[in-house]
Coordinates of C-alpha atoms in Angstrom, one line a residue:
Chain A
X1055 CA 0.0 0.0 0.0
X1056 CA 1.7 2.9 -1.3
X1057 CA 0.8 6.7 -0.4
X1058 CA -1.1 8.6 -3.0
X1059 CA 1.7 11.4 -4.3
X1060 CA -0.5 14.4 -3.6
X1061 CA -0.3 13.3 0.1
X1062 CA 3.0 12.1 0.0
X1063 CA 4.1 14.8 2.6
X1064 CA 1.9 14.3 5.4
X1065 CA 2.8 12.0 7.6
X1066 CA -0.5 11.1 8.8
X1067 CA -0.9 9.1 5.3
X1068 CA 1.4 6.0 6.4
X1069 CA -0.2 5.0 9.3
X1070 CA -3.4 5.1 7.8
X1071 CA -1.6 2.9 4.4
X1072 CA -0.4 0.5 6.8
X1073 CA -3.6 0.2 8.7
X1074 CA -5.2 -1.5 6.2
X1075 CA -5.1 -5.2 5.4
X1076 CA -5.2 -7.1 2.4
X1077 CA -7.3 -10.3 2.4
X1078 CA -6.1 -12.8 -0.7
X1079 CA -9.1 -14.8 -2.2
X1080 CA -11.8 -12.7 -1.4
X1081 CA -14.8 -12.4 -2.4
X1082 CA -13.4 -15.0 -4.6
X1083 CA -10.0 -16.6 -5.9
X1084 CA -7.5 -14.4 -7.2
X1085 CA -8.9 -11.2 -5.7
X1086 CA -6.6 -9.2 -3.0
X1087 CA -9.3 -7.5 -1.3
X1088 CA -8.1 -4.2 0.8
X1089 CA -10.0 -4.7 4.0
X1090 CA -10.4 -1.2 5.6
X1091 CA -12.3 -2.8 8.5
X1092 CA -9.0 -2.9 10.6
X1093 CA -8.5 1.0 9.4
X1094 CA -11.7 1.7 11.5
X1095 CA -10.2 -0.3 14.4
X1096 CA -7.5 2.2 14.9
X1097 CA -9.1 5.4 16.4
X1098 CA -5.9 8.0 15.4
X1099 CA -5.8 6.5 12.1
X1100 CA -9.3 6.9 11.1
X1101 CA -9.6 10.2 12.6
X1102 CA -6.5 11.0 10.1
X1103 CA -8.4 9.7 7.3
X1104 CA -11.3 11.4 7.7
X1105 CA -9.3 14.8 9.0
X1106 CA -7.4 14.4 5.6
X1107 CA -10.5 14.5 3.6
X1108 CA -12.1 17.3 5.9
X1109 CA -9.3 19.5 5.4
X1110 CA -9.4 19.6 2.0
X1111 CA -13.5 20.1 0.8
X1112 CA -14.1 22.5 3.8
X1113 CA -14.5 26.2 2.8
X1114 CA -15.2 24.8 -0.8
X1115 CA -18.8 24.9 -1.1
X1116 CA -19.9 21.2 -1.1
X1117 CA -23.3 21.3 0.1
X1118 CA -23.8 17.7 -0.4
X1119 CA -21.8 14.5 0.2
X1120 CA -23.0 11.0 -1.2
X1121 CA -21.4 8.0 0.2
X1122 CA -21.8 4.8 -1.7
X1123 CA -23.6 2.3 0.5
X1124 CA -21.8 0.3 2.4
X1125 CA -18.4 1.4 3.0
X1126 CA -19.1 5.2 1.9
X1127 CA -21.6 5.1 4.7
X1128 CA -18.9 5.3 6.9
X1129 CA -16.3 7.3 5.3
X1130 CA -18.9 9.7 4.3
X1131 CA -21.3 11.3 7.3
X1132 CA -17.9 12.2 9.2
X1133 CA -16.8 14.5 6.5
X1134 CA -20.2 15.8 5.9
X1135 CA -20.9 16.5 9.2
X1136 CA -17.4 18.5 9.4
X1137 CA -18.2 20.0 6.5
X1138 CA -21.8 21.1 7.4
X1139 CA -23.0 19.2 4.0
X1140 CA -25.9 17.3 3.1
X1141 CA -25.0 13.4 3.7
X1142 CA -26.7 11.5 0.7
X1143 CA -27.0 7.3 1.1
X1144 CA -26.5 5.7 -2.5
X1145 CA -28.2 2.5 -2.1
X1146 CA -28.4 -0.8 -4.1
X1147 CA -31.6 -1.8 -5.1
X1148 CA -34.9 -1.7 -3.0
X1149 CA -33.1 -0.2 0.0
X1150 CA -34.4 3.2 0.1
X1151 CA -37.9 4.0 0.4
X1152 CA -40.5 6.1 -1.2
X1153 CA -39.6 7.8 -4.3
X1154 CA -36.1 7.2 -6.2
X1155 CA -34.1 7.1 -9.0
X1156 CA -31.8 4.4 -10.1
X1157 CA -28.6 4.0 -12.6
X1158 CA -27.9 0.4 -13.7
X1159 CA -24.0 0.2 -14.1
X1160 CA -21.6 -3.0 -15.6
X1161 CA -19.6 -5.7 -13.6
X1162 CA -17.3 -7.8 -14.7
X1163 CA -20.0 -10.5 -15.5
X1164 CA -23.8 -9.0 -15.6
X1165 CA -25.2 -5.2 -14.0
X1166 CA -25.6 -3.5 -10.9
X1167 CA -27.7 -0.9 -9.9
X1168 CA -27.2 2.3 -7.3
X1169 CA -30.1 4.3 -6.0
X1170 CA -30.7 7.9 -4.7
X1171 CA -33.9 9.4 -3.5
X1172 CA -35.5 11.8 -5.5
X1173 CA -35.3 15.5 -4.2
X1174 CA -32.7 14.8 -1.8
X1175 CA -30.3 16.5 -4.1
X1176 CA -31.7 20.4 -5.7
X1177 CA -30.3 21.8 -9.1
X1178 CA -27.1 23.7 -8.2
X1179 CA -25.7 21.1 -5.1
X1180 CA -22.1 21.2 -5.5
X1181 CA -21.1 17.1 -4.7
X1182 CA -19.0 14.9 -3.5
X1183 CA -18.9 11.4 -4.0
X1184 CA -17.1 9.5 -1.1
X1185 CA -15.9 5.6 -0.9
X1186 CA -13.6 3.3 0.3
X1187 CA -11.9 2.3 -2.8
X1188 CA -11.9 2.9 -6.6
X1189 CA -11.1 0.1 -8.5
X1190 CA -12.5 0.0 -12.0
X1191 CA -14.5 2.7 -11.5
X1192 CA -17.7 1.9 -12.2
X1193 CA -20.0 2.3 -8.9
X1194 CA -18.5 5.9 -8.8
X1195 CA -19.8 6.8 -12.2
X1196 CA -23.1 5.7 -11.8
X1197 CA -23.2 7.7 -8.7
X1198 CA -21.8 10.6 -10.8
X1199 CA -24.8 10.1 -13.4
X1200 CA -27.3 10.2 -10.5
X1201 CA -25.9 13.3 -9.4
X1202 CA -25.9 14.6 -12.8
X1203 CA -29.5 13.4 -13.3
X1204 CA -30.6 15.4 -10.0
X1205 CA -29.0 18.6 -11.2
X1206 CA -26.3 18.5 -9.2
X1207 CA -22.8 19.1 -10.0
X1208 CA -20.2 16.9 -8.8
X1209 CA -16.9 18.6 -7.7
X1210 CA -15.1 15.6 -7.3
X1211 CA -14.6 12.0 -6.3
X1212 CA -13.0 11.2 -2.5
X1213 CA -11.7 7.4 -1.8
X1214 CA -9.2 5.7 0.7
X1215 CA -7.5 3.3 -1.2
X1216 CA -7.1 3.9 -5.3
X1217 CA -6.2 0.3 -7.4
X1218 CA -4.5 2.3 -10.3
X1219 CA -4.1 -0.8 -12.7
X1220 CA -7.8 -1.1 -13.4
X1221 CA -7.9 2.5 -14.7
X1222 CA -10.9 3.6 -12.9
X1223 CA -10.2 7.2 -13.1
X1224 CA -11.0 7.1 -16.8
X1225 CA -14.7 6.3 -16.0
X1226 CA -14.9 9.8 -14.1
X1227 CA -15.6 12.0 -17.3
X1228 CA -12.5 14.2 -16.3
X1229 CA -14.1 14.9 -12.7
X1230 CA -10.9 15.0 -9.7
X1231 CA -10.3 12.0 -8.0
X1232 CA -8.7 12.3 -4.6
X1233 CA -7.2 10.0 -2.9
X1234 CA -4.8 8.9 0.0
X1235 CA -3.2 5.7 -0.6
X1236 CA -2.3 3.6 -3.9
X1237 CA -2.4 0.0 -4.1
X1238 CA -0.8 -2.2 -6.6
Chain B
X963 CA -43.0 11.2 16.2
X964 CA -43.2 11.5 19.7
X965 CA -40.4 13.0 22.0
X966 CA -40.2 10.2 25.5
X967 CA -42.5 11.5 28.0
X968 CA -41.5 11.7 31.3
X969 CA -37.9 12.6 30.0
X970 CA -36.3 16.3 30.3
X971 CA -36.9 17.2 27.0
X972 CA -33.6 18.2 25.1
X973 CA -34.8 21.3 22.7
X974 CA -32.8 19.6 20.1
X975 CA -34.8 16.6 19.8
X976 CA -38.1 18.7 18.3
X977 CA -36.3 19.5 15.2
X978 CA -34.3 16.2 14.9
X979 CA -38.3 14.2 15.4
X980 CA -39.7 16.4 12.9
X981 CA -36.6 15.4 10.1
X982 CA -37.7 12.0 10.0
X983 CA -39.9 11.1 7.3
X984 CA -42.7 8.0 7.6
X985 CA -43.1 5.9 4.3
X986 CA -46.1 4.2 4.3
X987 CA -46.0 0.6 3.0
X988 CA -42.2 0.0 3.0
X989 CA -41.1 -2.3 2.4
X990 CA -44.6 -4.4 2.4
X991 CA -48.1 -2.9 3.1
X992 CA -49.2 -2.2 6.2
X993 CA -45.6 -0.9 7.8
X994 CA -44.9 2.7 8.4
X995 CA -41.0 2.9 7.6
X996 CA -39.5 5.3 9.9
X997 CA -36.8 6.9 7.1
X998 CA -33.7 8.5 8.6
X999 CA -32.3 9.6 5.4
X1000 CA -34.0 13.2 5.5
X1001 CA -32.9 13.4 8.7
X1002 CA -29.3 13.5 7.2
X1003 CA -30.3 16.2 4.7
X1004 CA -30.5 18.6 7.6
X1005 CA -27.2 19.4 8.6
X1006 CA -28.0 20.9 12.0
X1007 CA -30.2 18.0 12.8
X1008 CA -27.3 15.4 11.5
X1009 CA -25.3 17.1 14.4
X1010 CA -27.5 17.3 17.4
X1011 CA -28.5 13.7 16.7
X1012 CA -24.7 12.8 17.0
X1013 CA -24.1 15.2 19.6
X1014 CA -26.5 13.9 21.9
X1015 CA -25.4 10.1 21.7
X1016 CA -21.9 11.5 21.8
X1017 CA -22.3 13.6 25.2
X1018 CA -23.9 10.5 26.6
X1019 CA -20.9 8.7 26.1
X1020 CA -17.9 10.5 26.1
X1021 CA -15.6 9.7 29.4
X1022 CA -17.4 6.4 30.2
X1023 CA -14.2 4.2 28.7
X1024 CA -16.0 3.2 25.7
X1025 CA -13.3 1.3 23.5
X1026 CA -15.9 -0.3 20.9
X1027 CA -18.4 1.4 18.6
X1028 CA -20.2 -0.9 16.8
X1029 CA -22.9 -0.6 14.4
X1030 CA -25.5 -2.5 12.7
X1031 CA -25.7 -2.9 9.0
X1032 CA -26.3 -0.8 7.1
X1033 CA -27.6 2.6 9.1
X1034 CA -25.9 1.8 12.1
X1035 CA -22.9 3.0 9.4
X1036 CA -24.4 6.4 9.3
X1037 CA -24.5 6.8 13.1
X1038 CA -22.1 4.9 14.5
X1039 CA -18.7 6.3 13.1
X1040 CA -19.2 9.7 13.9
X1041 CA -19.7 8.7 17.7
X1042 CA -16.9 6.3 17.6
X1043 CA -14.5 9.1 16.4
X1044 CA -15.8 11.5 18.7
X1045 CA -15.1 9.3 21.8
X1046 CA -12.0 8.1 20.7
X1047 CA -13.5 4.4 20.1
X1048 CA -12.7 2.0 17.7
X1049 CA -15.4 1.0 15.1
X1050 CA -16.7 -2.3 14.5
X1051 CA -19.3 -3.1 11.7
X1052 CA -21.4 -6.0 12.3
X1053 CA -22.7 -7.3 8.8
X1054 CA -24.7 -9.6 7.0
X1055 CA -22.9 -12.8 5.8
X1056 CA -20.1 -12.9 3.3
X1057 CA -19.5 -9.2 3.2
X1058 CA -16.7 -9.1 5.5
X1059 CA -13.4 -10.5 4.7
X1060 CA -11.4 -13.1 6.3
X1061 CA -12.0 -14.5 9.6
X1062 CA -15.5 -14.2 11.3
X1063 CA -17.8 -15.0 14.4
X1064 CA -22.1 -15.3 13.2
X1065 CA -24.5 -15.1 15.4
X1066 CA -28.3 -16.3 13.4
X1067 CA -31.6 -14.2 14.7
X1068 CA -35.5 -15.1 14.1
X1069 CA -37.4 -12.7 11.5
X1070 CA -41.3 -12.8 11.4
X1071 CA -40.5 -15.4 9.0
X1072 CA -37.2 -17.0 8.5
X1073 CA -34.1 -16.1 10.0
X1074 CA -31.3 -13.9 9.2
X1075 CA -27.5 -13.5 10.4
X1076 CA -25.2 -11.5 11.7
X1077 CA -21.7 -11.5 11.4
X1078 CA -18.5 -9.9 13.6
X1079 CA -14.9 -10.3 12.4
X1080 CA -12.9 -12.2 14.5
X1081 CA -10.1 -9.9 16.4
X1082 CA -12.0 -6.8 16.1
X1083 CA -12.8 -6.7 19.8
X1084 CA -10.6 -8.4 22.8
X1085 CA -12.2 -9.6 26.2
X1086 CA -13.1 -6.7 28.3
X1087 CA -13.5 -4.1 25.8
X1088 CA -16.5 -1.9 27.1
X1089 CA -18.9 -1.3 23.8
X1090 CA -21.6 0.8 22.7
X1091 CA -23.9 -1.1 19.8
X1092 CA -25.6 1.7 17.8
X1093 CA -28.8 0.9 15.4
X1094 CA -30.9 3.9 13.5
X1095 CA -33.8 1.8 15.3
X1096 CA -35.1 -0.6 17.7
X1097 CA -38.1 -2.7 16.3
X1098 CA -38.7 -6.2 17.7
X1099 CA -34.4 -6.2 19.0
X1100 CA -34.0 -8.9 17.2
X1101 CA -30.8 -7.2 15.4
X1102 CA -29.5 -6.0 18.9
X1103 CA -29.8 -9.1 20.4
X1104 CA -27.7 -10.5 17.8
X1105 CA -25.2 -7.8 18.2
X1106 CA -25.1 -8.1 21.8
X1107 CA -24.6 -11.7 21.4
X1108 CA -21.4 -11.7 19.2
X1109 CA -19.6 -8.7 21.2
X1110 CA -20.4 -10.7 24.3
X1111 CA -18.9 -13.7 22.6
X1112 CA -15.8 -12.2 21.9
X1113 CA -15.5 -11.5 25.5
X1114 CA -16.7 -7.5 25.6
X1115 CA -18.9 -5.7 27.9
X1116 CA -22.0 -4.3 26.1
X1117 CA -22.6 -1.1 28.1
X1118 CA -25.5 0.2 26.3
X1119 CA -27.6 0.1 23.0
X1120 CA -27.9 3.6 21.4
X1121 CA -31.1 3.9 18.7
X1122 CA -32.2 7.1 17.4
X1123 CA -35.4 5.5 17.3
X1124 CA -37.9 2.9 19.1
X1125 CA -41.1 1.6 18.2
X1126 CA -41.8 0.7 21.5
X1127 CA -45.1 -1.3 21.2
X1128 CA -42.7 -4.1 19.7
X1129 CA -41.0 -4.1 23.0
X1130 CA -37.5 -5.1 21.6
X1131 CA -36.2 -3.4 24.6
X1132 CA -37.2 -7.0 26.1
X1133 CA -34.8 -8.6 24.3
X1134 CA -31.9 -7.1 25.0
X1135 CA -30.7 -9.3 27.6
X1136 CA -30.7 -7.0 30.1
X1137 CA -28.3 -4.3 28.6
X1138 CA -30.0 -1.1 29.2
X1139 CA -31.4 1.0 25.6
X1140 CA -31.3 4.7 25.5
X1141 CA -32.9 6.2 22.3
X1142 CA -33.9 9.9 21.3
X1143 CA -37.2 9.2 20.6
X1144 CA -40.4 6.7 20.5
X1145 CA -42.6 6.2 17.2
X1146 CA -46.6 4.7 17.8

């Protein structure tokens, strides 16, 4: 787990990189999942993460923050609460009740779906789209599309843990993607 | 909603009650969903709702936060950081990686499963288990079962919300439940 370059100077960025555990063969063989559960088990360094992310959006205007459901659901109310945002749950299917609207999105084999209420996000919210890690990219554009759809504009993208190879960043229609640590 | 009677009435629970939307017939007919998300589109409301749970519980020695799948994400983490508490998400099955503890509960029909990592909390760890709501308890009960497994103290149950004719405070094996407000 390497630290993202942009954060390469703070030193709050290793301990939260070497916080975070790497599980082999999950959910299935091959896969080297990046466990963040064990992040959230170390008080200072998830304070840091979340300080990190805090640090940079506040004074910029975001009036909302979506968190992609489930680990954005726990990176995300922190930072909107510092923030004095708008904390928005994108859900997968059927979660969320009453009135919503949904973007299907692609896996690796068959689709997805993410869901966001309707009217929780007005023309003109400037948003950011928090999760735990980026990997190809897809979840965080259809969350981008639903923000889009709403009429909001989305200022940029805010994850732990990028996985460069997979590229996800070209999925973000040229939007910023911030991170704090790289892994390879 | 209805603010406890009996109970010094915090003047920040009126506006935090009124954020709360009820969806009728969610997510089958006949229940009246108690939906927490537009409490989260109030900013100030967001706060006082964590502030309160977070006055409660700061300088009790509470080393465990942990929080129910998937709203107990929203509230949990915020009090954990604010006390200075580790956070533990408790999960439905296969969703965390490597090595876990599950404890099975009864629905009205069926069952369901809950499920701890293994290591996340040592014996004699003092812990807070934090729900958007209390229905029947069966999820708390659960919860309080696998923390007590692992060998922690469950101080307290925190719930934004109880639907109290469902008595789940019952069920809690006698670990005391302190909420913000009831719902008839």
């Amino acid at each position: 787990m390497a630290s993202c370059k942009d954060n390469e100077q703070d030193p709050r960025v290793h301990g939260i990189a070497a916080a975070i555990r790497v599980v082999p063969d999950f959910p299935k063989k091959g896969i080297m999942f990046r466990d963040i559960t064990t992040l959230l088990l170390n008080p200072k360094a998830f304070r840091n993460a979340v300080d990190l992310f805090v640090e940079r959006y506040l004074g910029k205007d975001i009036t909302v923050v979506a968190g992609i459901e489930a680990r954005g659901l726990i990176f995300g109310p922190p930072i909107a609460l510092a923030i004095g945002a708008k904390f928005i749950p994108l859900r997968k299917p059927k979660k969320l009740p009453g009135e919503v609207i949904s973007e299907k999105y692609d896996l690796e084999y068959g689709s997805d779906c993410l869901e966001m209420h309707v009217g929780a996000v007005q023309p003109g919210d400037r948003a950011l789209v928090v999760d735990d890690l980026i990997a190809t990219g897809g979840t965080l554009c259809a969350a981008m599309n639903l923000l889009e759809r709403a009429g909001a504009n989305v200022v940029e993208f805010a994850c732990v843990i990028e996985l460069p190879e997979l590229k996800g960043r070209d999925k973000l229609k040229g939007k910023p993607l911030h991170i704090l640590v790289e892994s390879r | 909603m209805a603010v406890r009677e009996g109970k010094e009435q915090d003047p920040r629970i009126p506006r935090i009650a009124s954020s709360i939307r009820v969806v009728p017939d969610f997510p089958k007919k006949g229940i009246m969903f108690q939906d927490i998300t537009t409490l989260l589109l109030d900013p100030k409301a967001f706060k006082d709702t964590v502030d309160l749970f977070v006055e409660r519980y700061t300088g009790r020695d509470i080393s465990v936060v942990a929080g129910v799948e998937a709203r107990g994400f929203i509230f949990g983490p915020p009090i954990a950081l604010a006390i200075g508490a580790k956070f533990v998400p408790l999960r439905k099955p296969k969703k965390l990686p490597g090595e876990v503890i599950s404890e099975n509960y009864v629905l009205e029909y069926g069952t369901d499963c809950l499920e701890m990592h293994v290591g996340a909390v040592q014996p004699g760890e003092r812990a807070l288990v934090v729900d958007d709501l209390v229905a029947t308890g069966g999820t708390l009960c659960a919860a309080i079962s696998l923390l007590e497994r692992a060998g922690a103290e469950v101080v307290e149950c925190a719930c934004v919300i109880e639907l109290p004719e469902l008595k789940g405070r019952e069920r809690l094996n006698g670990k005391n439940l302190y909420i913000l407000m009831e719902s008839h």
